[in-house]
Coordinates of C-alpha atoms in Angstrom, one line a residue:
Chain A
X1 CA 2.9 -14.0 292.4
X2 CA 2.1 -13.0 296.0
X3 CA -0.9 -10.8 296.5
X4 CA -0.3 -8.6 299.5
X5 CA -2.3 -6.2 301.7
X6 CA -0.8 -3.2 299.9
X7 CA -2.1 -4.4 296.6
X8 CA -5.5 -5.0 298.1
X9 CA -5.5 -1.4 299.5
X10 CA -4.5 0.0 296.1
X11 CA -7.2 -1.8 294.1
X12 CA -9.9 -1.2 296.7
X13 CA -9.1 2.5 296.3
X14 CA -9.3 2.2 292.5
X15 CA -12.6 0.3 292.9
X16 CA -13.9 2.9 295.4
X17 CA -14.7 0.3 298.1
X18 CA -13.5 1.1 301.6
X19 CA -11.7 -1.9 303.2
X20 CA -10.4 -2.3 306.8
X21 CA -6.9 -3.7 307.5
X22 CA -8.6 -6.9 308.6
X23 CA -10.5 -7.2 305.4
X24 CA -7.4 -6.5 303.4
X25 CA -5.7 -9.3 305.2
X26 CA -8.5 -11.8 304.3
X27 CA -8.9 -10.5 300.8
X28 CA -5.2 -10.8 300.1
X29 CA -5.5 -14.5 300.8
X30 CA -8.7 -15.1 298.8
X31 CA -7.8 -13.0 295.8
X32 CA -4.3 -14.4 295.8
X33 CA -5.8 -17.9 295.7
X34 CA -8.1 -17.0 292.8
X35 CA -5.3 -15.4 290.8
X36 CA -3.0 -18.4 291.4
X37 CA -5.8 -20.6 290.1
X38 CA -6.3 -18.6 286.9
X39 CA -2.6 -18.7 286.1
X40 CA -3.1 -22.1 284.5
X41 CA -4.2 -20.1 281.4
X42 CA -0.5 -19.7 280.8
X43 CA -0.5 -23.3 279.6
X44 CA -2.6 -22.4 276.5
X45 CA -0.9 -21.5 273.3
X46 CA -2.6 -18.3 272.1
X47 CA 0.1 -17.2 269.7
X48 CA -1.6 -15.6 266.7
X49 CA -5.1 -16.0 268.3
X50 CA -7.3 -12.9 268.2
X51 CA -9.1 -12.0 271.4
X52 CA -12.8 -12.5 271.3
X53 CA -14.6 -9.2 270.7
X54 CA -18.0 -10.4 269.4
X55 CA -19.7 -13.3 271.0
X56 CA -21.8 -14.4 268.1
X57 CA -20.9 -13.6 264.5
X58 CA -22.9 -10.5 263.7
X59 CA -22.2 -7.0 262.4
X60 CA -23.2 -4.1 264.6
X61 CA -26.1 -2.3 263.1
X62 CA -25.9 1.4 262.4
X63 CA -28.9 3.5 263.3
X64 CA -30.1 7.0 262.4
X65 CA -28.2 9.5 264.5
X66 CA -31.2 11.1 266.0
X67 CA -32.4 11.8 269.5
X68 CA -34.9 9.1 270.5
X69 CA -35.2 9.6 274.2
X70 CA -34.4 12.0 277.0
X71 CA -35.4 15.4 278.4
X72 CA -37.0 13.7 281.4
X73 CA -34.9 15.0 284.4
X74 CA -37.8 14.2 286.8
X75 CA -37.7 10.5 285.9
X76 CA -34.0 10.3 286.1
X77 CA -33.9 12.0 289.5
X78 CA -36.8 10.0 290.9
X79 CA -34.5 7.4 292.6
X80 CA -31.8 9.7 293.7
X81 CA -30.9 9.6 297.4
X82 CA -30.6 13.4 297.2
X83 CA -31.6 15.9 294.6
X84 CA -32.6 19.6 294.3
X85 CA -33.6 22.0 291.5
X86 CA -33.3 19.3 288.8
X87 CA -29.8 18.2 289.9
X88 CA -28.2 15.3 291.8
X89 CA -26.8 16.5 295.2
X90 CA -23.4 15.3 296.3
X91 CA -21.0 16.4 299.1
X92 CA -19.2 19.6 298.3
X93 CA -16.3 19.0 295.9
X94 CA -15.1 22.6 295.3
X95 CA -14.0 24.8 298.2
Chain B
X1 CA -56.5 -30.7 289.9
X2 CA -55.1 -27.7 291.6
X3 CA -54.4 -25.0 289.0
X4 CA -50.9 -24.5 290.3
X5 CA -50.1 -28.1 289.1
X6 CA -50.8 -27.2 285.5
X7 CA -48.1 -26.7 282.9
X8 CA -48.1 -23.5 280.9
X9 CA -49.3 -25.5 277.9
X10 CA -52.2 -27.1 279.9
X11 CA -53.2 -23.8 281.4
X12 CA -53.1 -22.2 278.0
X13 CA -55.4 -24.8 276.5
X14 CA -57.9 -24.7 279.4
X15 CA -58.0 -20.9 279.2
X16 CA -58.6 -21.1 275.5
X17 CA -61.5 -23.5 276.0
X18 CA -63.0 -21.3 278.7
X19 CA -62.7 -24.0 281.3
X20 CA -60.4 -21.8 283.5
X21 CA -60.0 -18.1 284.0
X22 CA -56.8 -16.2 284.5
X23 CA -58.3 -14.9 287.7
X24 CA -58.8 -18.5 289.1
X25 CA -55.2 -19.4 288.1
X26 CA -53.8 -16.3 289.7
X27 CA -55.8 -16.6 292.9
X28 CA -54.5 -20.2 293.3
X29 CA -51.0 -19.0 292.9
X30 CA -51.4 -16.1 295.4
X31 CA -52.7 -18.7 297.9
X32 CA -49.7 -20.9 297.3
X33 CA -47.2 -18.0 297.6
X34 CA -48.8 -17.2 301.0
X35 CA -48.5 -20.7 302.3
X36 CA -44.9 -21.3 301.0
X37 CA -43.2 -18.2 302.3
X38 CA -40.6 -20.4 304.0
X39 CA -39.0 -21.0 300.6
X40 CA -38.2 -17.2 300.4
X41 CA -38.6 -17.6 296.7
X42 CA -39.9 -14.1 296.2
X43 CA -38.3 -10.8 297.4
X44 CA -41.4 -8.9 296.4
X45 CA -44.9 -10.4 295.9
X46 CA -47.2 -8.3 293.7
X47 CA -50.7 -9.9 294.3
X48 CA -52.6 -6.7 293.6
X49 CA -50.9 -6.1 290.2
X50 CA -51.4 -9.8 289.4
X51 CA -55.1 -9.7 290.1
X52 CA -55.5 -6.5 287.9
X53 CA -53.5 -8.1 285.1
X54 CA -55.5 -11.3 285.3
X55 CA -58.7 -9.3 285.2
X56 CA -57.5 -7.4 282.1
X57 CA -56.6 -10.7 280.5
X58 CA -60.0 -12.3 281.1
X59 CA -61.6 -9.1 279.8
X60 CA -59.5 -9.3 276.6
X61 CA -60.5 -12.9 276.1
X62 CA -64.2 -12.1 276.7
X63 CA -63.9 -9.5 273.9
X64 CA -62.5 -12.2 271.6
X65 CA -59.0 -10.6 271.8
X66 CA -56.2 -12.0 274.0
X67 CA -54.4 -14.4 271.7
X68 CA -51.0 -13.7 273.2
X69 CA -48.6 -16.6 273.6
X70 CA -48.8 -16.3 277.4
X71 CA -52.3 -14.8 277.7
X72 CA -53.5 -15.1 281.3
X73 CA -50.4 -17.1 282.4
X74 CA -49.0 -16.1 285.9
X75 CA -45.2 -15.9 285.9
X76 CA -42.5 -14.9 288.3
X77 CA -39.7 -12.4 287.3
X78 CA -36.2 -12.7 288.6
X79 CA -35.4 -9.5 290.6
X80 CA -32.7 -8.6 288.1
X81 CA -35.2 -7.4 285.5
X82 CA -36.3 -3.8 285.8
X83 CA -40.0 -3.6 286.2
X84 CA -41.6 -0.2 286.0
X85 CA -42.8 1.1 289.4
X86 CA -42.0 -2.2 291.2
X87 CA -39.1 -2.5 293.6
X88 CA -36.0 -4.0 291.8
X89 CA -33.2 -5.1 294.1
X90 CA -30.8 -7.4 292.2
X91 CA -30.6 -9.1 295.6
X92 CA -28.4 -6.3 296.8
X93 CA -28.5 -3.8 299.7
X94 CA -27.1 -1.2 297.4
X95 CA -30.3 -1.0 295.4
X96 CA -32.5 -0.3 298.4
X97 CA -35.7 1.3 297.4
X98 CA -35.0 1.3 293.7
X99 CA -38.2 1.6 291.7
X100 CA -37.3 1.6 288.0
X101 CA -39.0 4.2 285.8
X102 CA -38.8 1.9 282.8
X103 CA -39.6 -1.7 281.9
X104 CA -37.0 -4.3 280.7
X105 CA -37.6 -5.3 277.1
X106 CA -38.0 -9.0 278.0
X107 CA -40.7 -8.4 280.6
X108 CA -42.4 -5.9 278.3
X109 CA -42.5 -8.5 275.6
X110 CA -44.1 -11.0 278.0
X111 CA -46.7 -8.5 279.1
X112 CA -47.5 -7.8 275.5
X113 CA -48.1 -11.5 275.1
X114 CA -50.6 -11.5 278.0
X115 CA -48.5 -12.8 280.9
X116 CA -49.4 -11.9 284.5
X117 CA -46.7 -10.9 287.0
X118 CA -46.8 -12.6 290.4
X119 CA -43.7 -11.0 291.9
X120 CA -40.0 -10.6 291.8
X121 CA -37.9 -13.6 292.7
X122 CA -34.8 -14.0 294.9
X123 CA -31.3 -14.4 293.5
X124 CA -27.7 -14.3 294.5
X125 CA -26.6 -10.6 294.8
X126 CA -26.1 -9.2 291.3
X127 CA -26.5 -12.8 290.0
X128 CA -23.1 -13.7 291.4
X129 CA -23.4 -17.1 292.9
X130 CA -24.4 -20.7 292.6
X131 CA -26.4 -21.2 295.8
X132 CA -28.6 -18.1 296.4
X133 CA -26.8 -17.8 299.7
X134 CA -25.4 -14.3 298.8
X135 CA -28.8 -12.6 298.5
X136 CA -29.1 -9.6 300.8
X137 CA -32.8 -10.7 301.3
X138 CA -31.8 -14.1 302.7
X139 CA -31.4 -17.4 300.9
X140 CA -34.1 -19.0 298.8
X141 CA -34.8 -22.6 299.8
X142 CA -35.0 -25.6 297.6
X143 CA -38.5 -27.3 297.9
X144 CA -36.6 -30.6 297.6
X145 CA -35.0 -32.4 300.5
X146 CA -32.8 -35.4 300.6
X147 CA -34.3 -38.7 301.8
X148 CA -34.0 -38.9 305.6
X149 CA -32.3 -35.5 305.9
X150 CA -34.4 -32.5 306.9
X151 CA -31.7 -29.9 306.3
X152 CA -32.6 -27.2 303.9
X153 CA -31.0 -27.6 300.5
X154 CA -29.9 -24.7 298.2
X155 CA -32.0 -24.2 295.1
X156 CA -28.8 -23.3 293.2
X157 CA -28.1 -19.9 291.8
X158 CA -28.1 -17.3 290.8
X159 CA -31.7 -17.7 289.6
X160 CA -32.5 -19.7 292.8
X161 CA -35.8 -17.9 293.7
X162 CA -37.1 -18.5 290.2
X163 CA -36.2 -22.2 290.4
X164 CA -37.7 -22.6 293.9
X165 CA -40.9 -20.8 292.7
X166 CA -41.3 -23.0 289.7
X167 CA -40.5 -26.3 291.5
X168 CA -42.6 -25.3 294.5
X169 CA -45.7 -24.6 292.4
X170 CA -45.6 -20.8 293.1
X171 CA -45.5 -19.8 289.4
X172 CA -46.2 -21.6 286.2
X173 CA -42.9 -20.3 284.9
X174 CA -40.2 -17.8 285.7
X175 CA -37.6 -15.7 284.0
X176 CA -33.9 -16.3 284.8
X177 CA -30.6 -15.0 283.6
X178 CA -27.5 -17.0 283.0
X179 CA -24.0 -15.6 282.9
X180 CA -22.1 -18.8 283.7
X181 CA -24.9 -21.3 284.6
X182 CA -27.4 -19.3 286.6
X183 CA -30.4 -20.7 284.8
X184 CA -29.2 -24.3 284.1
X185 CA -27.6 -25.1 287.5
X186 CA -30.7 -24.0 289.6
X187 CA -32.9 -25.8 287.1
X188 CA -30.9 -29.0 287.6
X189 CA -31.0 -28.6 291.4
X190 CA -34.8 -28.2 291.5
X191 CA -35.9 -30.7 288.9
X192 CA -37.0 -28.0 286.5
X193 CA -36.2 -27.1 282.9
X194 CA -34.1 -24.1 282.1
X195 CA -32.7 -22.8 278.9
X196 CA -30.0 -20.2 278.3
X197 CA -30.6 -19.1 274.7
X198 CA -27.9 -18.0 272.2
X199 CA -26.2 -14.7 273.2
X200 CA -28.3 -12.0 271.5
X201 CA -31.6 -14.0 271.3
X202 CA -33.1 -12.0 274.2
X203 CA -32.6 -8.3 274.7
X204 CA -30.5 -7.4 277.7
X205 CA -32.0 -3.9 277.9
X206 CA -33.4 -3.2 281.4
X207 CA -31.7 -6.2 283.0
X208 CA -29.3 -5.2 285.7
X209 CA -25.9 -5.9 284.1
X210 CA -23.4 -8.4 285.5
X211 CA -21.0 -9.4 282.7
X212 CA -22.3 -7.9 279.4
X213 CA -20.6 -10.3 277.0
X214 CA -22.0 -13.3 278.9
X215 CA -25.4 -12.4 280.3
X216 CA -28.5 -13.9 278.7
X217 CA -32.1 -14.1 279.8
X218 CA -34.2 -17.3 279.5
X219 CA -37.2 -19.2 280.8
X220 CA -37.4 -21.7 283.7
X221 CA -40.4 -24.0 283.6
X222 CA -41.7 -27.5 284.5
X223 CA -41.6 -28.9 281.0
X224 CA -39.6 -28.5 277.8
X225 CA -42.8 -27.5 275.9
X226 CA -43.3 -24.7 278.4
X227 CA -39.7 -23.5 277.9
X228 CA -40.4 -23.4 274.2
X229 CA -43.6 -21.3 274.6
X230 CA -42.0 -18.9 277.1
X231 CA -38.8 -18.4 275.2
X232 CA -40.7 -17.4 272.1
X233 CA -42.5 -14.8 274.1
X234 CA -39.3 -13.4 275.7
X235 CA -37.1 -13.3 272.6
X236 CA -36.7 -10.9 269.7
X237 CA -34.6 -8.2 268.3
X238 CA -34.5 -4.9 270.2
X239 CA -33.0 -1.7 268.9
X240 CA -32.2 -0.7 272.4
X241 CA -29.6 -3.5 272.8
X242 CA -26.9 -3.3 270.2
X243 CA -25.9 -6.9 270.8
X244 CA -29.5 -8.1 270.3
X245 CA -29.6 -10.3 267.2
X246 CA -31.8 -9.3 264.3
X247 CA -32.9 -12.8 263.5
X248 CA -36.4 -14.3 263.2
X249 CA -37.8 -16.0 266.3
X250 CA -39.2 -19.3 265.3
X251 CA -42.2 -21.1 266.7
X252 CA -40.0 -23.3 269.0
X253 CA -43.0 -25.5 269.8
X254 CA -43.7 -26.5 266.2
X255 CA -40.9 -29.1 265.8
X256 CA -40.7 -30.2 269.5
X257 CA -42.0 -33.7 269.0
X258 CA -40.1 -34.5 265.8
X259 CA -37.6 -36.6 267.7
X260 CA -33.9 -37.2 267.4
X261 CA -33.9 -39.9 264.7
X262 CA -31.0 -39.2 262.3
X263 CA -29.4 -36.6 264.6
X264 CA -25.7 -36.9 265.5
X265 CA -25.1 -36.0 269.1
X266 CA -21.6 -35.4 270.6
X267 CA -20.3 -36.6 274.0
X268 CA -17.3 -34.4 274.9
X269 CA -14.6 -36.6 276.4
X270 CA -13.0 -33.7 278.3
X271 CA -16.2 -33.4 280.4
X272 CA -15.4 -36.8 281.9
X273 CA -12.9 -36.8 284.7
X274 CA -11.6 -39.1 287.5
X275 CA -13.3 -36.8 290.0
X276 CA -16.8 -37.2 288.4
X277 CA -19.3 -38.7 290.8
X278 CA -20.5 -42.2 289.9
X279 CA -24.1 -41.2 289.8
X280 CA -23.5 -38.2 287.5
X281 CA -21.5 -40.5 285.1
X282 CA -24.3 -43.1 285.2
X283 CA -27.0 -40.4 284.5
X284 CA -25.0 -39.2 281.5
X285 CA -24.6 -42.7 280.1
X286 CA -28.4 -43.2 280.6
X287 CA -29.1 -40.0 278.7
X288 CA -26.9 -41.1 275.9
X289 CA -28.6 -44.5 275.8
X290 CA -32.1 -42.9 275.7
X291 CA -31.1 -40.8 272.7
X292 CA -29.5 -43.7 270.9
X293 CA -32.7 -45.8 271.5
X294 CA -34.7 -43.0 269.8
X295 CA -32.5 -43.2 266.7
X296 CA -29.7 -40.6 267.4
X297 CA -26.1 -41.5 266.6
X298 CA -23.9 -40.8 269.6
X299 CA -20.3 -39.9 268.9
X300 CA -17.4 -39.0 271.1
X301 CA -16.1 -35.5 270.4
X302 CA -13.2 -33.4 271.7
X303 CA -13.4 -29.9 273.2
X304 CA -9.7 -29.6 274.1
X305 CA -9.8 -26.3 275.9
X306 CA -12.6 -27.2 278.3
X307 CA -10.5 -27.1 281.5
X308 CA -9.5 -23.5 280.8
X309 CA -13.1 -22.2 280.6
X310 CA -13.6 -21.6 284.3
X311 CA -10.3 -19.7 284.9
X312 CA -11.0 -17.6 281.7
X313 CA -14.5 -17.0 283.0
X314 CA -13.2 -15.8 286.4
X315 CA -11.2 -13.1 284.6
X316 CA -13.7 -12.0 282.0
X317 CA -16.8 -12.0 284.2
X318 CA -15.3 -10.0 287.1
X319 CA -13.6 -7.6 284.7
X320 CA -16.9 -6.8 283.1
X321 CA -18.7 -6.7 286.5
X322 CA -16.2 -4.2 287.9
X323 CA -17.0 -1.9 285.1
X324 CA -20.8 -2.5 285.2
X325 CA -21.0 -2.1 288.9
X326 CA -19.2 1.2 289.0
X327 CA -22.6 2.9 288.5
X328 CA -23.5 2.2 292.1
X329 CA -22.1 5.3 293.7
X330 CA -24.7 6.5 296.1
X331 CA -25.7 9.4 293.7
X332 CA -28.2 8.1 291.2
X333 CA -30.2 5.5 293.0
X334 CA -30.3 3.2 296.0
X335 CA -28.2 3.3 299.1
X336 CA -26.1 6.3 300.2
X337 CA -23.8 6.4 303.2
X338 CA -23.1 10.1 304.0
X339 CA -19.6 11.3 304.3
X340 CA -17.8 14.7 304.3
X341 CA -16.3 14.4 300.9
X342 CA -17.3 12.7 297.6
X343 CA -14.6 10.0 297.6
X344 CA -15.4 8.9 301.1
X345 CA -19.1 8.9 300.3
X346 CA -18.4 6.6 297.3
X347 CA -16.1 4.3 299.3
X348 CA -18.4 4.0 302.3
X349 CA -21.6 3.5 300.2
X350 CA -20.0 0.7 298.2
X351 CA -18.4 -0.9 301.3
X352 CA -21.8 -1.0 303.0
X353 CA -23.9 -1.8 299.9
X354 CA -22.0 -4.8 298.4
X355 CA -21.5 -8.1 300.1
X356 CA -18.3 -10.2 300.3
X357 CA -18.7 -12.1 297.1
X358 CA -19.5 -9.0 295.0
X359 CA -16.6 -7.1 296.5
X360 CA -14.3 -10.0 295.8
X361 CA -15.3 -10.0 292.1
X362 CA -15.2 -6.2 291.7
X363 CA -11.7 -6.2 293.2
X364 CA -10.5 -9.1 291.0
X365 CA -11.9 -7.3 288.0
X366 CA -10.4 -4.0 288.9
X367 CA -7.0 -5.8 289.4
X368 CA -7.0 -7.6 286.0
X369 CA -8.0 -4.4 284.2
X370 CA -5.5 -2.2 286.0
X371 CA -2.5 -0.7 284.3
X372 CA 0.2 -3.2 283.5
X373 CA -2.1 -6.3 284.0
X374 CA -4.6 -5.9 281.2
X375 CA -2.6 -7.9 278.6
X376 CA -1.6 -10.6 281.0
X377 CA -5.1 -11.3 282.3
X378 CA -8.0 -9.9 280.4
X379 CA -6.6 -10.0 276.9
X380 CA -5.2 -13.4 277.5
X381 CA -8.6 -14.7 278.8
X382 CA -10.3 -13.3 275.7
X383 CA -7.8 -15.2 273.5
X384 CA -8.5 -18.4 275.4
X385 CA -12.2 -17.7 274.9
X386 CA -11.6 -17.6 271.2
X387 CA -10.0 -21.0 271.5
X388 CA -13.0 -22.4 273.4
X389 CA -15.4 -21.0 270.8
X390 CA -13.3 -22.6 268.1
X391 CA -13.5 -26.0 269.9
X392 CA -17.3 -25.8 269.7
X393 CA -17.3 -24.6 266.1
X394 CA -15.1 -27.6 265.1
X395 CA -17.4 -30.0 266.9
X396 CA -20.6 -28.5 265.4
X397 CA -19.1 -29.2 262.0
X398 CA -20.2 -32.8 262.5
X399 CA -22.7 -33.0 265.3
X400 CA -26.2 -31.5 265.7
X401 CA -26.1 -31.1 269.5
X402 CA -23.9 -32.0 272.5
X403 CA -24.9 -33.9 275.7
X404 CA -23.3 -33.3 279.0
X405 CA -24.2 -33.4 282.7
X406 CA -25.7 -30.1 283.9
X407 CA -23.9 -30.0 287.3
X408 CA -21.2 -32.0 289.1
X409 CA -23.5 -32.9 292.0
X410 CA -27.0 -32.6 293.3
X411 CA -28.1 -29.6 295.5
X412 CA -25.9 -29.2 298.6
X413 CA -27.2 -28.4 302.1
X414 CA -27.5 -24.6 302.8
X415 CA -25.4 -25.0 306.0
X416 CA -22.6 -26.9 304.2
X417 CA -21.7 -24.9 301.1
X418 CA -18.4 -25.5 299.4
X419 CA -15.6 -24.2 301.6
X420 CA -13.8 -21.7 299.5
X421 CA -14.6 -19.4 296.5
X422 CA -12.9 -21.7 293.9
X423 CA -14.7 -24.8 295.2
X424 CA -18.0 -22.9 294.8
X425 CA -17.1 -21.8 291.3
X426 CA -16.6 -25.5 290.3
X427 CA -20.4 -25.9 290.4
X428 CA -20.5 -24.2 287.0
X429 CA -17.8 -26.4 285.4
X430 CA -20.2 -27.8 282.7
X431 CA -22.1 -24.7 282.0
X432 CA -19.5 -21.9 281.8
X433 CA -18.0 -22.9 278.5
X434 CA -21.4 -22.5 276.8
X435 CA -21.6 -18.8 277.9
X436 CA -18.0 -18.1 276.8
X437 CA -18.9 -19.4 273.3
X438 CA -22.3 -17.6 273.3
X439 CA -24.2 -20.9 272.5
X440 CA -27.7 -22.1 273.7
X441 CA -27.7 -24.6 276.5
X442 CA -30.6 -26.3 278.4
X443 CA -30.9 -28.3 281.6
X444 CA -33.5 -31.0 281.6
X445 CA -34.4 -33.1 284.7
X446 CA -33.3 -36.7 284.0
X447 CA -33.3 -38.6 287.3
X448 CA -32.7 -38.6 291.0
X449 CA -29.5 -38.9 293.0
X450 CA -29.0 -41.7 295.5
X451 CA -30.3 -39.2 298.2
X452 CA -33.5 -38.6 296.2
X453 CA -32.5 -35.2 294.8
X454 CA -33.0 -34.2 291.2
X455 CA -30.2 -34.3 288.6
X456 CA -30.2 -32.7 285.2
X457 CA -28.6 -33.2 281.8
X458 CA -27.4 -30.4 279.6
X459 CA -27.9 -30.1 275.9
X460 CA -25.8 -27.6 274.0
X461 CA -26.6 -26.4 270.5
X462 CA -25.4 -24.3 267.6
X463 CA -25.8 -20.6 267.7
X464 CA -29.5 -19.7 267.2
X465 CA -30.5 -23.3 267.0
X466 CA -32.5 -23.5 270.2
X467 CA -35.1 -25.5 268.2
X468 CA -32.8 -28.5 268.1
X469 CA -31.8 -28.1 271.7
X470 CA -35.5 -28.1 272.7
X471 CA -36.1 -31.1 270.5
X472 CA -33.3 -33.1 272.1
X473 CA -34.5 -32.0 275.5
X474 CA -38.0 -33.1 274.7
X475 CA -36.6 -36.6 273.8
X476 CA -34.8 -36.8 277.1
X477 CA -37.8 -35.6 279.0
X478 CA -40.0 -38.2 277.2
X479 CA -37.6 -41.1 278.0
X480 CA -36.9 -40.0 281.6
X481 CA -40.5 -39.6 282.4
X482 CA -39.4 -37.4 285.3
X483 CA -42.6 -36.9 287.3
X484 CA -41.3 -37.0 290.9
X485 CA -42.1 -33.8 292.7
X486 CA -40.8 -32.3 296.0
X487 CA -42.7 -33.7 299.0
X488 CA -45.3 -31.3 300.2
X489 CA -45.4 -29.1 297.1

């Protein structure tokens, strides 16, 4: 399958990464190469095989449904590039 | 003897006897860090914190307390572990100025055992790489050089700064993380020991996430015994990581010297290929002979899906990375590039904050998870992954451990890295299957290449059987008698 600039533009929008036309050109080649290489997986017979969902055999533990942390807005905002009155500040989204 | 030449075990014994103080040990390391800055092993040095922690440790010992596993031992921390109040970069521009307000579980465990932090070590950006060349803070340099060749060599990656620090005598041990070989490959490239434990053995809480179903933390040291000591201090169940295993952490040091007599050790035939370098093949045969001489039974085994591990990995790991790295949005922490609207702010921030390799992986991951492609790529890769895990399960029905080379070559020159992404990915050909199956794997230095650079062998074990991995590693270490060190360090 060919991997073109339009596809790169579409996925970079989905990934929220701005790309220039020149970068899209380069990435189309690189990503196309990687995807062509992974297509060898089609050789593997996976009929009836369950996809791996748990890396080692263990059951997820249940815990008490109680609040164990939180209520520390100051700590959460400490690294924010912009904050005010206990909130993160972002560019205006509602006119 | 310079205190920086000690192993953790030796330093521990001298500290216990009162023949050395943590302060002396830490001061010697701070001096070494200052004179070896050309290695760029550390992104952030924390000498003041180290001196304060050493002073506390010596005071505890004087009070008759201080019986932690790493009491007074200076270590380096890969800059992927969140350390409260200390800059944590993940080797990326996008985490500029990030000072975590919490401590990762693994580092907290180590401080509780008395360890002292020397600083945060360099790494490939977001742990994505096999060379340390993708760090925003510049490449870390391997203390080793090839004979008659003065070009800088890469220390491997992604835990390249940790490997350089340990090999260059700038720490007694260091933490690493391993998603596809990021502990074992740099250990092999620097003549050090590195173990990636079983998935779930160490908590992932507070470690900057790359691929959550593959990431594991582990120690990097100058001896197998040190790896056993340090792993015990790092490991353990943690309620804050739902994939952390609630199994007892054994004293890995206890059975270390019991040898391999009576063990059956597998040699997977699929790891041998036409393309394998002659000196790697010879090293592998030598390792096998050493184990046989010590009483192990060596048998050929088959892991039929080995060749599909790398392509499966390069779907699963980027897919998980694209999801994990969506949190870097210019809002919560780190870099922000201002723009008039929110979407442009996200796009510009992420374009400026991530380097080429990270963008490449996020885009691949976004693509394979996007509508219409999920089944063809991600689901398929997870099924292949089941096949790979089954291969290992079948093999471990009749062997105790598996022996392979750690890397397909010795460290390459920093100015001549593999030419394209896929060629670079091939560095992890022997290590990636182990992450896909969640098993423990260790790299142990076993000899030198024709150019005089270190080479490692890998031991793979059953889930939660790091004790056997360490025991086999100790047997190889004993036979190899690897005591060469990089010139000038």
